[in-house]
Tab-separated table of C-alpha atoms in Angstrom:
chain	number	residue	atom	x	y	z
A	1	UNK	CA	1.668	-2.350	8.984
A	2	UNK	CA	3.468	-4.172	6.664
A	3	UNK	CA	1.357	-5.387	3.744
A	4	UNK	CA	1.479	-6.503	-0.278
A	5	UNK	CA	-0.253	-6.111	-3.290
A	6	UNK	CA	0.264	-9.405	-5.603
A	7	UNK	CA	-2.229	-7.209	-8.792
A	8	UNK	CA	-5.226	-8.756	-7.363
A	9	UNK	CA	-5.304	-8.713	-3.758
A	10	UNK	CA	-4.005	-6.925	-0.516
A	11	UNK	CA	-2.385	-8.973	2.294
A	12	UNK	CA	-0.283	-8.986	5.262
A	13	UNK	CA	3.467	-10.588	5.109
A	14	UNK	CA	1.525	-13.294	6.904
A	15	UNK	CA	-1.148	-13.941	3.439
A	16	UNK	CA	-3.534	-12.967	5.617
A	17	UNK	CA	-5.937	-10.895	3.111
A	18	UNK	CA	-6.283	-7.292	3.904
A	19	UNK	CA	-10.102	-6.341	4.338
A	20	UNK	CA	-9.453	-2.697	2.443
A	21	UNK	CA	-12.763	-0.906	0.832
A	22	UNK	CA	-13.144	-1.501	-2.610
A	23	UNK	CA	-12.197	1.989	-3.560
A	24	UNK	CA	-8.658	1.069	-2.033
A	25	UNK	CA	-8.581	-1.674	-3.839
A	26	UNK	CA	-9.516	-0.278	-6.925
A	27	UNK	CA	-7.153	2.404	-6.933
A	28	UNK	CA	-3.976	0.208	-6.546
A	29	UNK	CA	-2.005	-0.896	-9.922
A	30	UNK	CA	-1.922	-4.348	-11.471
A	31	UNK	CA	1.469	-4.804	-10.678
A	32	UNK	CA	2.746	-6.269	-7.249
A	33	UNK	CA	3.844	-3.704	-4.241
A	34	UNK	CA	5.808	-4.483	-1.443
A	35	UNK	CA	5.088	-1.672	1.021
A	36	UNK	CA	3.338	-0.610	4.605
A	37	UNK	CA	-0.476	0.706	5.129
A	38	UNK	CA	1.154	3.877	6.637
A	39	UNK	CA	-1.662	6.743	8.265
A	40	UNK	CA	1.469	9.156	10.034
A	41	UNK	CA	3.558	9.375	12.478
A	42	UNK	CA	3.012	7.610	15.749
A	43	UNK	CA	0.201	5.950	14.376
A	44	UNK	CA	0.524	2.229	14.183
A	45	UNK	CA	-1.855	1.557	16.515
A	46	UNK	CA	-5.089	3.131	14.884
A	47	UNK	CA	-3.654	2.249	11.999
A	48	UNK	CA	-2.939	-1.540	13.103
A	49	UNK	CA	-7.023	-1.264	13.998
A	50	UNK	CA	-8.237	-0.111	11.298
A	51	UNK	CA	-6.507	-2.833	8.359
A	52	UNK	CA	-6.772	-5.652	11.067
A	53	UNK	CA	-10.628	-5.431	11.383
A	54	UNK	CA	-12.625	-7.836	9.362
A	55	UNK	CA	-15.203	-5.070	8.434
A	56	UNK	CA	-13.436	-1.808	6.313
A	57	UNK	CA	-14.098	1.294	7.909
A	58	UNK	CA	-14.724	3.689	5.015
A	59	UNK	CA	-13.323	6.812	6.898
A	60	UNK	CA	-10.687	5.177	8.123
A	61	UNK	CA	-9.056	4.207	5.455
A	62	UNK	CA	-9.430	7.322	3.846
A	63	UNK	CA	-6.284	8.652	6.498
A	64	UNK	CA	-4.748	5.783	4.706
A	65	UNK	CA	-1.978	5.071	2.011
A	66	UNK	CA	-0.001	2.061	1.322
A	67	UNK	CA	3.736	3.098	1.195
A	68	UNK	CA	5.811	0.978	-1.340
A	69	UNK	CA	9.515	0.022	-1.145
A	70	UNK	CA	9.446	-2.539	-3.737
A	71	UNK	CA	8.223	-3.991	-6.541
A	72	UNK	CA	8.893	-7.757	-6.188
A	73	UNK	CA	9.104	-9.522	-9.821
A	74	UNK	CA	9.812	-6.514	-11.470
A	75	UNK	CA	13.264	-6.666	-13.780
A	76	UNK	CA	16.413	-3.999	-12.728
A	77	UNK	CA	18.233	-3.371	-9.822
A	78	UNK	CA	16.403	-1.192	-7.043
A	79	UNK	CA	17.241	2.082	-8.453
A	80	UNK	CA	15.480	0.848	-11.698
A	81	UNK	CA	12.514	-0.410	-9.222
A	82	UNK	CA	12.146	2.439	-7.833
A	83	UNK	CA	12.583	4.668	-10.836
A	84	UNK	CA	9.185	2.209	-12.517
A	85	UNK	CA	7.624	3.239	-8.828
A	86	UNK	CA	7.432	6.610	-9.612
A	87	UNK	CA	6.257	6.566	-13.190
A	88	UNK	CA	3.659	3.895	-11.946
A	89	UNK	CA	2.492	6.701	-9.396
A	90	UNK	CA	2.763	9.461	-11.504
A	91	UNK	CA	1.550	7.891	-14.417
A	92	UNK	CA	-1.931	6.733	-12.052
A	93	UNK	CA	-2.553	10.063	-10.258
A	94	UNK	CA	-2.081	7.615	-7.454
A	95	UNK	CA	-3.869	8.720	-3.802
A	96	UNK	CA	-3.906	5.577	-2.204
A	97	UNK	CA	-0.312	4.655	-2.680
A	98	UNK	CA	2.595	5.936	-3.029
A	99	UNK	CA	6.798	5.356	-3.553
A	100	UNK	CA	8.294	5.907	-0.212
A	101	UNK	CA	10.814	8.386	-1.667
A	102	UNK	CA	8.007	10.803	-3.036
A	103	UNK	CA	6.710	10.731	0.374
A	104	UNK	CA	10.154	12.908	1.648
């Protein structure tokens, strides 16, 4: 499910805001993340359930990460973006999120 991360707040493409648990939330980076609320494979339905409900269920969203392609407003081409993706990550001990290349 498609979603971004303006720094602040969690939405869909739509600006719908994204009713994650705070620890989700906390746990993201203040910079903005283009990227998709990804639990595996052949998924997108539980996984369409569980970030569409108005009330964050804890577990979950724990078989949750947000999966980011982009970071929108950041300087550089996209090999630079995604270069700054990976230090970001690295750099955070990130668990929620991660680039979609260190996913491979």
């Amino acid at each position: 499910v498609r979603a971004i991360w303006d720094g602040l707040r969690l939405r869909f493409r739509s600006g719908r805001p994204v009713s994650a648990p705070d620890w989700f939330i906390q746990a993201l980076p203040p910079v903005a993340l283009d990227g998709e609320l990804w639990g595996g494979r052949e998924s997108f339905d539980a996984v369409s359930g569980t970030v569409r409900s108005d009330k964050a269920a804890d577990a979950r969203w724990r078989a949750l990460r947000l999966m980011v392609f982009d970071l929108p407003g950041a300087p550089g081409d996209f090999a630079s973006r995604t270069a700054l993706m990976a230090e970001l990550a690295n750099a955070s001990h990130a668990t929620v999120w991660a680039p979609v290349e260190q996913s491979r």
